[in-house]
Short mmCIF file of C-alpha atoms in Angstrom, two decimals:
data_model
loop_
_atom_site.label_atom_id
_atom_site.label_comp_id
_atom_site.label_asym_id
_atom_site.label_seq_id
_atom_site.Cartn_x
_atom_site.Cartn_y
_atom_site.Cartn_z
CA MET A 32 0.16 0.12 -0.17
CA ALA A 33 1.35 3.41 -0.62
CA SER A 34 2.06 5.74 2.31
CA TYR A 35 -1.24 8.04 1.78
CA VAL A 36 -4.22 7.25 -0.25
CA PHE A 37 -6.99 9.57 -0.98
CA ALA A 38 -10.60 9.40 -0.25
CA GLN A 39 -13.18 12.17 -0.55
CA GLY A 40 -10.76 14.75 -1.42
CA THR A 41 -8.76 14.47 1.88
CA PRO A 42 -5.38 12.66 2.28
CA MET A 43 -5.78 9.72 4.86
CA ALA A 44 -3.68 9.62 7.98
CA GLU A 45 -0.68 7.29 7.77
CA TYR A 46 -1.14 3.60 8.59
CA ASP A 47 0.96 1.72 11.03
CA ARG A 48 3.99 1.19 8.84
CA SER A 49 5.99 -1.07 11.29
CA LEU A 50 2.93 -3.48 11.28
CA ALA A 51 2.87 -3.53 7.61
CA TRP A 52 6.64 -4.03 7.34
CA ALA A 53 6.68 -6.86 9.93
CA ALA A 54 3.95 -8.65 7.89
CA LEU A 55 5.55 -8.13 4.65
CA LEU A 56 9.06 -9.24 5.77
CA LEU A 57 7.37 -12.41 7.16
CA ALA A 58 5.75 -13.13 3.76
CA ALA A 59 8.90 -12.18 1.88
CA GLY A 60 10.88 -14.42 3.99
CA GLY A 61 8.41 -17.19 3.88
CA LEU A 62 8.45 -16.95 0.21
CA VAL A 63 12.34 -17.64 0.12
CA MET A 64 12.00 -20.38 2.63
CA VAL A 65 9.35 -22.16 0.73
CA TYR A 66 11.23 -22.02 -2.41
CA SER A 67 14.35 -23.42 -0.26
CA ALA A 68 12.15 -26.18 1.35
CA SER A 69 10.31 -27.40 -1.45
CA ILE A 70 13.05 -27.10 -4.36
CA ASP A 71 14.02 -30.98 -4.14
CA ILE A 72 10.44 -32.44 -3.77
CA ALA A 73 9.11 -30.41 -6.38
CA ALA A 74 11.75 -31.55 -8.63
CA SER A 75 11.28 -35.16 -8.17
CA SER A 76 7.32 -35.30 -8.10
CA ARG A 77 4.94 -36.05 -10.73
CA TYR A 78 2.50 -33.97 -9.29
CA THR A 79 4.52 -30.86 -9.97
CA GLY A 80 5.68 -32.10 -13.25
CA ASP A 81 9.32 -32.17 -11.98
CA ASN A 82 9.16 -28.34 -11.75
CA SER A 83 11.43 -27.34 -8.96
CA ALA A 84 10.21 -23.99 -8.76
CA TYR A 85 6.43 -25.40 -8.59
CA PHE A 86 5.88 -24.21 -5.26
CA LEU A 87 7.48 -21.04 -5.44
CA VAL A 88 5.45 -19.86 -8.41
CA ARG A 89 2.19 -20.70 -6.87
CA GLN A 90 3.34 -19.19 -3.36
CA ALA A 91 4.10 -16.14 -5.35
CA ILE A 92 0.63 -16.01 -6.92
CA PHE A 93 -0.90 -16.53 -3.67
CA LEU A 94 1.15 -13.60 -2.44
CA GLY A 95 0.02 -11.45 -5.23
CA VAL A 96 -3.69 -12.47 -4.81
CA ALA A 97 -3.37 -11.57 -1.08
CA LEU A 98 -1.91 -8.08 -1.45
CA LEU A 99 -4.35 -7.06 -4.06
CA THR A 100 -7.24 -8.38 -1.66
CA ALA A 101 -5.94 -6.83 1.39
CA THR A 102 -5.53 -3.42 -0.50
CA VAL A 103 -9.22 -3.55 -1.32
CA VAL A 104 -10.23 -4.80 2.37
CA PHE A 105 -8.25 -1.82 3.67
CA LEU A 106 -10.76 0.48 1.87
CA VAL A 107 -13.78 -0.90 3.51
CA PRO A 108 -14.98 0.81 6.87
CA VAL A 109 -14.96 -1.10 9.96
CA ARG A 110 -18.72 -0.68 10.69
CA LEU A 111 -19.37 -2.41 7.66
CA TRP A 112 -17.41 -5.48 8.87
CA GLN A 113 -19.46 -5.23 12.13
CA LYS A 114 -22.58 -5.24 10.13
CA ALA A 115 -21.43 -8.34 7.92
CA ALA A 116 -20.06 -10.27 10.78
CA PRO A 117 -22.83 -12.65 11.68
CA TRP A 118 -23.38 -13.11 7.75
CA LEU A 119 -19.82 -14.06 7.33
CA PHE A 120 -19.95 -16.54 10.33
CA VAL A 121 -23.11 -18.16 8.85
CA GLY A 122 -21.36 -18.36 5.45
CA GLY A 123 -18.25 -20.05 6.97
CA VAL A 124 -20.41 -22.52 8.80
CA LEU A 125 -22.17 -23.39 5.55
CA LEU A 126 -18.75 -24.19 3.96
CA LEU A 127 -17.69 -26.04 6.60
CA VAL A 128 -20.94 -28.26 5.91
CA LEU A 129 -20.15 -28.18 2.24
CA VAL A 130 -16.59 -29.53 2.67
CA LEU A 131 -17.87 -32.59 4.16
CA VAL A 132 -20.40 -33.38 1.18
CA PRO A 133 -18.53 -36.21 -0.92
CA GLY A 134 -17.81 -34.90 -4.36
CA LEU A 135 -17.49 -31.28 -2.99
CA GLY A 136 -14.84 -31.87 -0.58
CA ARG A 137 -11.25 -32.76 -1.24
CA GLU A 138 -9.82 -35.55 0.63
CA VAL A 139 -6.11 -35.81 1.27
CA ASN A 140 -4.51 -38.36 3.62
CA GLY A 141 -7.57 -39.12 5.19
CA ALA A 142 -8.73 -35.65 5.77
CA ARG A 143 -11.51 -33.73 4.04
CA ARG A 144 -10.74 -30.06 4.40
CA TRP A 145 -10.86 -28.53 1.04
CA LEU A 146 -13.45 -27.42 -1.22
CA ASN A 147 -12.50 -28.48 -4.83
CA LEU A 148 -13.48 -25.37 -7.17
CA ARG A 149 -11.47 -27.15 -10.05
CA ALA A 150 -9.50 -24.04 -10.71
CA PHE A 151 -8.26 -23.70 -6.81
CA ASN A 152 -9.15 -25.21 -3.75
CA ILE A 153 -10.56 -23.34 -0.72
CA GLN A 154 -9.87 -24.46 3.11
CA PRO A 155 -13.16 -23.20 4.97
CA SER A 156 -11.28 -23.49 8.12
CA GLU A 157 -9.20 -20.68 7.40
CA LEU A 158 -11.98 -18.54 6.70
CA MET A 159 -13.70 -19.55 9.81
CA LYS A 160 -10.74 -18.43 11.91
CA LEU A 161 -11.41 -14.81 10.59
CA GLY A 162 -15.10 -15.12 10.68
CA ALA A 163 -15.05 -16.34 14.12
CA VAL A 164 -13.15 -13.37 15.22
CA LEU A 165 -15.18 -10.86 13.84
CA TYR A 166 -18.46 -12.56 15.03
CA ALA A 167 -17.23 -13.13 18.64
CA ALA A 168 -16.28 -9.28 18.56
CA ASP A 169 -19.87 -8.48 17.25
CA TYR A 170 -21.59 -10.88 19.63
CA THR A 171 -19.71 -9.42 22.60
CA VAL A 172 -20.63 -5.78 21.82
CA ARG A 173 -24.15 -6.59 21.26
CA LYS A 174 -24.68 -8.99 24.23
CA HIS A 175 -22.36 -6.86 26.61
CA ALA A 176 -25.11 -5.78 28.87
CA VAL A 177 -25.86 -9.53 29.78
CA LEU A 178 -22.31 -10.90 29.13
CA LYS A 179 -21.68 -11.81 32.62
CA ARG A 180 -24.92 -14.10 32.86
CA PHE A 181 -24.27 -17.72 31.81
CA LYS A 182 -27.80 -18.33 30.34
CA LYS A 183 -28.16 -15.32 28.33
CA GLY A 184 -24.31 -14.19 27.79
CA LEU A 185 -22.12 -17.18 27.27
CA LEU A 186 -24.50 -20.35 26.92
CA PRO A 187 -25.71 -19.13 23.35
CA MET A 188 -22.07 -18.71 21.93
CA LEU A 189 -21.07 -21.96 23.59
CA GLY A 190 -24.01 -23.65 21.66
CA VAL A 191 -22.77 -22.35 18.33
CA MET A 192 -19.00 -23.05 18.82
CA LEU A 193 -19.98 -26.54 19.81
CA LEU A 194 -21.69 -26.75 16.41
CA VAL A 195 -18.51 -25.18 14.55
CA SER A 196 -16.36 -27.59 16.38
CA TRP A 197 -18.31 -30.67 15.63
CA LEU A 198 -18.06 -29.87 11.97
CA LEU A 199 -14.24 -29.16 12.09
CA LEU A 200 -13.84 -32.55 14.09
CA ARG A 201 -15.63 -34.16 11.39
CA GLU A 202 -13.05 -33.14 8.74
CA PRO A 203 -10.92 -33.67 10.96
CA ASP A 204 -9.07 -30.56 11.66
CA PHE A 205 -8.13 -30.83 15.44
CA GLY A 206 -5.75 -27.82 14.88
CA ALA A 207 -8.04 -25.29 13.47
CA PHE A 208 -10.55 -26.39 16.12
CA VAL A 209 -8.19 -25.46 19.04
CA VAL A 210 -7.14 -22.11 17.30
CA ILE A 211 -10.88 -21.16 16.62
CA ALA A 212 -12.08 -22.16 20.24
CA ILE A 213 -9.23 -20.60 21.83
CA THR A 214 -9.53 -17.16 19.67
CA THR A 215 -13.09 -17.12 20.10
CA PHE A 216 -13.45 -17.33 23.78
CA GLY A 217 -10.14 -14.93 24.07
CA VAL A 218 -12.28 -12.21 22.50
CA ILE A 219 -15.22 -12.64 24.85
CA PHE A 220 -13.08 -12.93 27.66
CA LEU A 221 -11.59 -9.32 26.88
CA GLY A 222 -14.74 -8.12 26.29
CA GLY A 223 -15.55 -8.70 29.81
CA MET A 224 -16.73 -12.34 30.25
CA ASN A 225 -17.23 -13.49 33.86
CA GLY A 226 -14.15 -14.55 35.35
CA ARG A 227 -15.85 -17.53 36.94
CA HIS A 228 -17.43 -18.36 33.88
CA PHE A 229 -14.33 -17.97 32.14
CA ALA A 230 -12.46 -20.51 34.63
CA LEU A 231 -15.47 -23.01 34.13
CA LEU A 232 -14.80 -22.58 30.39
CA VAL A 233 -11.33 -23.40 30.65
CA VAL A 234 -11.92 -26.39 32.72
CA MET A 235 -14.52 -27.83 30.02
CA LEU A 236 -12.21 -26.96 27.13
CA ALA A 237 -9.10 -28.92 28.94
CA LEU A 238 -11.55 -31.81 29.67
CA GLY A 239 -12.71 -31.87 26.12
CA PHE A 240 -9.37 -31.88 24.71
CA ALA A 241 -8.24 -34.64 26.91
CA GLY A 242 -11.37 -36.79 26.05
CA LEU A 243 -10.83 -35.94 22.31
CA VAL A 244 -7.28 -37.52 22.87
CA LEU A 245 -8.11 -40.21 25.06
CA SER A 246 -10.99 -41.46 22.68
CA SER A 247 -8.79 -41.57 19.44
CA PRO A 248 -5.99 -44.10 19.18
CA TYR A 249 -4.47 -41.85 16.54
CA ARG A 250 -4.20 -38.72 18.90
CA MET A 251 -2.88 -40.81 21.65
CA HIS A 252 -0.12 -42.09 19.26
CA ARG A 253 0.95 -38.62 18.54
CA ILE A 254 0.74 -37.57 22.18
CA PHE A 255 3.05 -40.54 23.07
CA GLY A 256 5.40 -39.79 20.13
CA PHE A 257 5.53 -36.03 20.99
CA MET A 258 6.86 -37.03 24.61
CA ASP A 259 9.57 -39.55 23.35
CA PRO A 260 10.01 -39.07 19.60
CA TRP A 261 13.34 -41.06 19.54
CA SER A 262 11.43 -44.23 20.90
CA ASP A 263 9.77 -44.52 17.41
CA ALA A 264 11.92 -42.21 15.39
CA TYR A 265 10.91 -44.19 11.99
CA GLY A 266 7.05 -44.17 13.11
CA SER A 267 5.04 -41.77 15.25
CA GLY A 268 8.15 -39.67 16.12
CA TYR A 269 9.53 -39.48 12.77
CA GLN A 270 8.54 -35.84 11.81
CA LEU A 271 9.66 -34.47 15.17
CA SER A 272 12.97 -36.40 15.17
CA HIS A 273 14.00 -34.77 12.04
CA ALA A 274 12.63 -31.29 12.91
CA LEU A 275 14.81 -31.51 16.02
CA ILE A 276 17.71 -32.69 13.96
CA ALA A 277 17.30 -29.65 11.70
CA PHE A 278 17.15 -27.27 14.70
CA GLY A 279 20.41 -29.02 16.08
CA ARG A 280 22.23 -28.58 12.83
CA GLY A 281 21.35 -25.19 12.45
CA GLU A 282 23.09 -23.90 15.87
CA TRP A 283 23.71 -20.08 16.08
CA PHE A 284 23.83 -18.89 12.44
CA GLY A 285 22.72 -21.93 10.28
CA VAL A 286 24.30 -24.13 7.56
CA GLY A 287 23.52 -21.67 4.94
CA LEU A 288 20.48 -20.32 3.01
CA GLY A 289 19.66 -23.57 0.49
CA ALA A 290 22.25 -25.82 2.47
CA SER A 291 19.56 -27.79 4.53
CA VAL A 292 19.77 -31.53 4.57
CA GLU A 293 16.62 -32.40 6.25
CA LYS A 294 14.41 -30.72 3.30
CA LEU A 295 15.90 -33.26 1.03
CA GLN A 296 12.77 -35.42 1.83
CA TYR A 297 13.94 -36.46 5.15
CA LEU A 298 11.32 -33.92 6.77
CA PRO A 299 7.66 -34.46 5.77
CA GLU A 300 5.78 -31.19 5.07
CA ALA A 301 8.80 -28.98 5.14
CA HIS A 302 7.52 -26.27 3.16
CA THR A 303 4.17 -26.11 5.18
CA ASP A 304 3.78 -27.46 8.88
CA PHE A 305 7.81 -27.60 9.52
CA LEU A 306 8.95 -24.66 7.85
CA LEU A 307 10.36 -23.23 10.72
CA ALA A 308 12.68 -26.26 11.23
CA VAL A 309 14.02 -25.37 7.74
CA ILE A 310 14.59 -21.94 8.68
CA ALA A 311 16.45 -23.11 11.87
CA GLU A 312 18.75 -25.41 10.15
CA GLU A 313 19.60 -22.85 7.16
CA LEU A 314 19.47 -19.70 9.26
CA GLY A 315 20.12 -20.78 12.97
CA PHE A 316 18.88 -19.30 16.06
CA VAL A 317 19.39 -15.67 14.54
CA GLY A 318 16.93 -16.81 11.76
CA VAL A 319 14.44 -18.10 14.24
CA ALA A 320 14.68 -15.19 16.58
CA VAL A 321 13.99 -12.70 13.81
CA VAL A 322 10.51 -14.71 13.05
CA ILE A 323 9.66 -14.75 16.59
CA GLY A 324 10.48 -11.04 16.92
CA LEU A 325 8.25 -10.12 14.01
CA PHE A 326 5.43 -12.10 15.11
CA ALA A 327 5.68 -10.51 18.52
CA TRP A 328 5.71 -7.28 17.28
CA ILE A 329 2.55 -7.92 15.03
CA VAL A 330 0.66 -9.19 18.10
CA PHE A 331 1.89 -6.06 20.23
CA ARG A 332 0.66 -3.65 17.62
CA ALA A 333 -2.48 -5.33 17.37
CA PHE A 334 -3.36 -5.00 21.03
CA LEU A 335 -1.86 -1.45 21.03
CA ILE A 336 -4.37 -0.56 18.06
CA GLY A 337 -7.16 -2.54 20.07
CA ARG A 338 -6.51 -0.48 23.19
CA ARG A 339 -6.53 2.79 21.17
CA ALA A 340 -9.93 1.80 19.61
CA ALA A 341 -11.28 1.12 23.01
CA LEU A 342 -10.18 4.57 24.68
CA ARG A 343 -12.30 6.10 21.83
CA GLU A 344 -15.20 3.59 22.72
CA ARG A 345 -14.86 1.88 19.32
CA HIS A 346 -15.62 -1.54 21.10
CA PHE A 347 -16.10 -3.57 17.96
CA ALA A 348 -13.11 -2.34 16.30
CA ALA A 349 -11.08 -2.90 19.81
CA LEU A 350 -12.03 -6.59 20.15
CA ALA A 351 -11.40 -7.46 16.42
CA ALA A 352 -7.96 -6.00 16.64
CA GLN A 353 -6.98 -7.87 19.60
CA GLY A 354 -8.76 -10.92 18.42
CA ILE A 355 -6.77 -10.98 15.36
CA GLY A 356 -3.47 -10.38 17.54
CA VAL A 357 -4.70 -13.51 19.62
CA TRP A 358 -5.21 -15.67 16.51
CA ILE A 359 -2.18 -15.01 14.91
CA GLY A 360 -0.18 -15.15 17.69
CA PHE A 361 -1.60 -18.24 18.89
CA GLN A 362 -1.42 -19.86 15.83
CA ALA A 363 2.22 -18.96 15.34
CA VAL A 364 3.16 -20.31 18.98
CA ILE A 365 1.53 -23.73 18.44
CA ASN A 366 3.44 -23.89 15.07
CA MET A 367 6.73 -23.01 16.57
CA GLY A 368 6.10 -25.29 19.82
CA VAL A 369 5.13 -28.30 17.31
CA ASN A 370 8.49 -27.48 15.41
CA MET A 371 10.46 -27.33 18.58
CA GLY A 372 9.07 -30.22 20.28
CA LEU A 373 7.57 -28.39 22.83
CA LEU A 374 3.82 -29.45 21.60
CA PRO A 375 2.36 -32.45 20.14
CA THR A 376 2.51 -32.78 16.34
CA LYS A 377 -0.37 -31.03 14.80
CA GLY A 378 -1.22 -29.78 11.42
CA LEU A 379 -1.17 -25.83 11.82
CA THR A 380 0.73 -23.68 9.17
CA LEU A 381 3.06 -20.84 10.54
CA PRO A 382 0.86 -17.76 9.50
CA LEU A 383 2.12 -15.50 6.73
CA MET A 384 4.96 -17.84 5.94
CA SER A 385 4.12 -21.38 4.95
CA PHE A 386 2.93 -22.59 1.74
CA GLY A 387 -0.94 -22.34 1.35
CA GLY A 388 -3.33 -20.26 -0.68
CA THR A 389 -6.53 -19.67 1.41
CA GLY A 390 -4.26 -19.30 4.82
CA VAL A 391 -2.01 -16.69 3.10
CA VAL A 392 -5.10 -14.60 1.97
CA VAL A 393 -6.95 -14.80 4.90
CA ASN A 394 -4.02 -13.58 7.00
CA PHE A 395 -3.61 -10.70 4.69
CA VAL A 396 -7.16 -9.57 4.81
CA SER A 397 -7.16 -9.79 8.54
CA LEU A 398 -4.06 -7.59 8.67
CA ALA A 399 -5.74 -5.24 6.23
CA ILE A 400 -8.74 -5.17 8.93
CA LEU A 401 -6.00 -4.27 11.53
CA LEU A 402 -4.46 -1.69 9.47
CA ARG A 403 -7.86 -0.31 8.65
CA ILE A 404 -8.86 0.07 12.58
CA ASP A 405 -5.48 1.75 13.15
CA TRP A 406 -6.27 4.29 10.26
CA GLU A 407 -9.63 5.18 11.50
CA ASN A 408 -8.11 5.43 15.18
CA ARG A 409 -5.59 7.94 13.57
CA GLN A 410 -8.65 9.85 11.57
CA LEU A 411 -10.50 10.29 14.73
CA ALA A 412 -7.48 11.35 16.64
CA ARG A 413 -6.87 14.28 14.17
CA GLY A 414 -10.55 15.04 14.16
CA LEU A 415 -11.47 13.66 10.81
CA PRO A 416 -14.13 11.44 9.81
CA ALA A 417 -13.15 7.50 9.77
#
């Protein structure tokens, strides 16, 4: 985006440049690392036509679409997002239903998470992440007077989220379920949920997660593999053991860009879920620290923008901004934790960086909304209409 754009003949106040640059640096770094991590597998796959630049070209196209979409979204007033929030949420639920319909949903490795539209695929769970943030912010504002009451405040949202959770687990997409659940109730908590109700909810979520793990031999296998990956290094602990080897080889400054050994088809999903492991191997501790720092800055700016909106009594904008910060920060932490062996292996990408179409576009759309909230804050501070 340019530093200034013009609307109604009046120059707009500057947006948060540091936030925009942090996102662009992560996306640009991700493009380079996706190419580095995928070049070997792309050069030896029938699916890619043995084209070593296959994933690079597709990721560049995704980023181009994401930037174009974000530019358009930046021009949409926040009040329109608030009006559209319930409809966007309903649309997301319908897409989650459609993805389960045979013939419409595309199945990969036993999971049905994509809608096949011939020209391209859409992952509804990624769209639902943003839809859930906006809907939770709108719901909290509308129900603020009764939010501390369990029956009128929390229970309706709990019922809706149980439906969404059931649909996500039918795919199954446990990772998206965790992110959406934590982000949604995080927004409601920030909006003034009763402390006792929140504590009860945390206990319910913990018991629910435990029940889901215990009821599934597959998830149990992953948990045991996470606790001691070396006990089954060629089975359940295969991905994690190779990710840890990549971190170990990287040391302080890495083995050099493009010089990773683990990406040579030893580490599965190196360009998606385990991109950070390749970054660690090639760029070392310093490279990983830069990535963590950029994500931390985005989260910090999101909460600061939300606080400024709250001071101007723009409650939906405040909760939407902080919800976006919680979502991106939490998903990044889970992905990093998985790569470092701190959390069980879970199929969640690194926001803005990992290969993927729907995820990258939705990430940029959410940040465009965040930048719009900040721009409106600055407009109001100057006494100009938002």
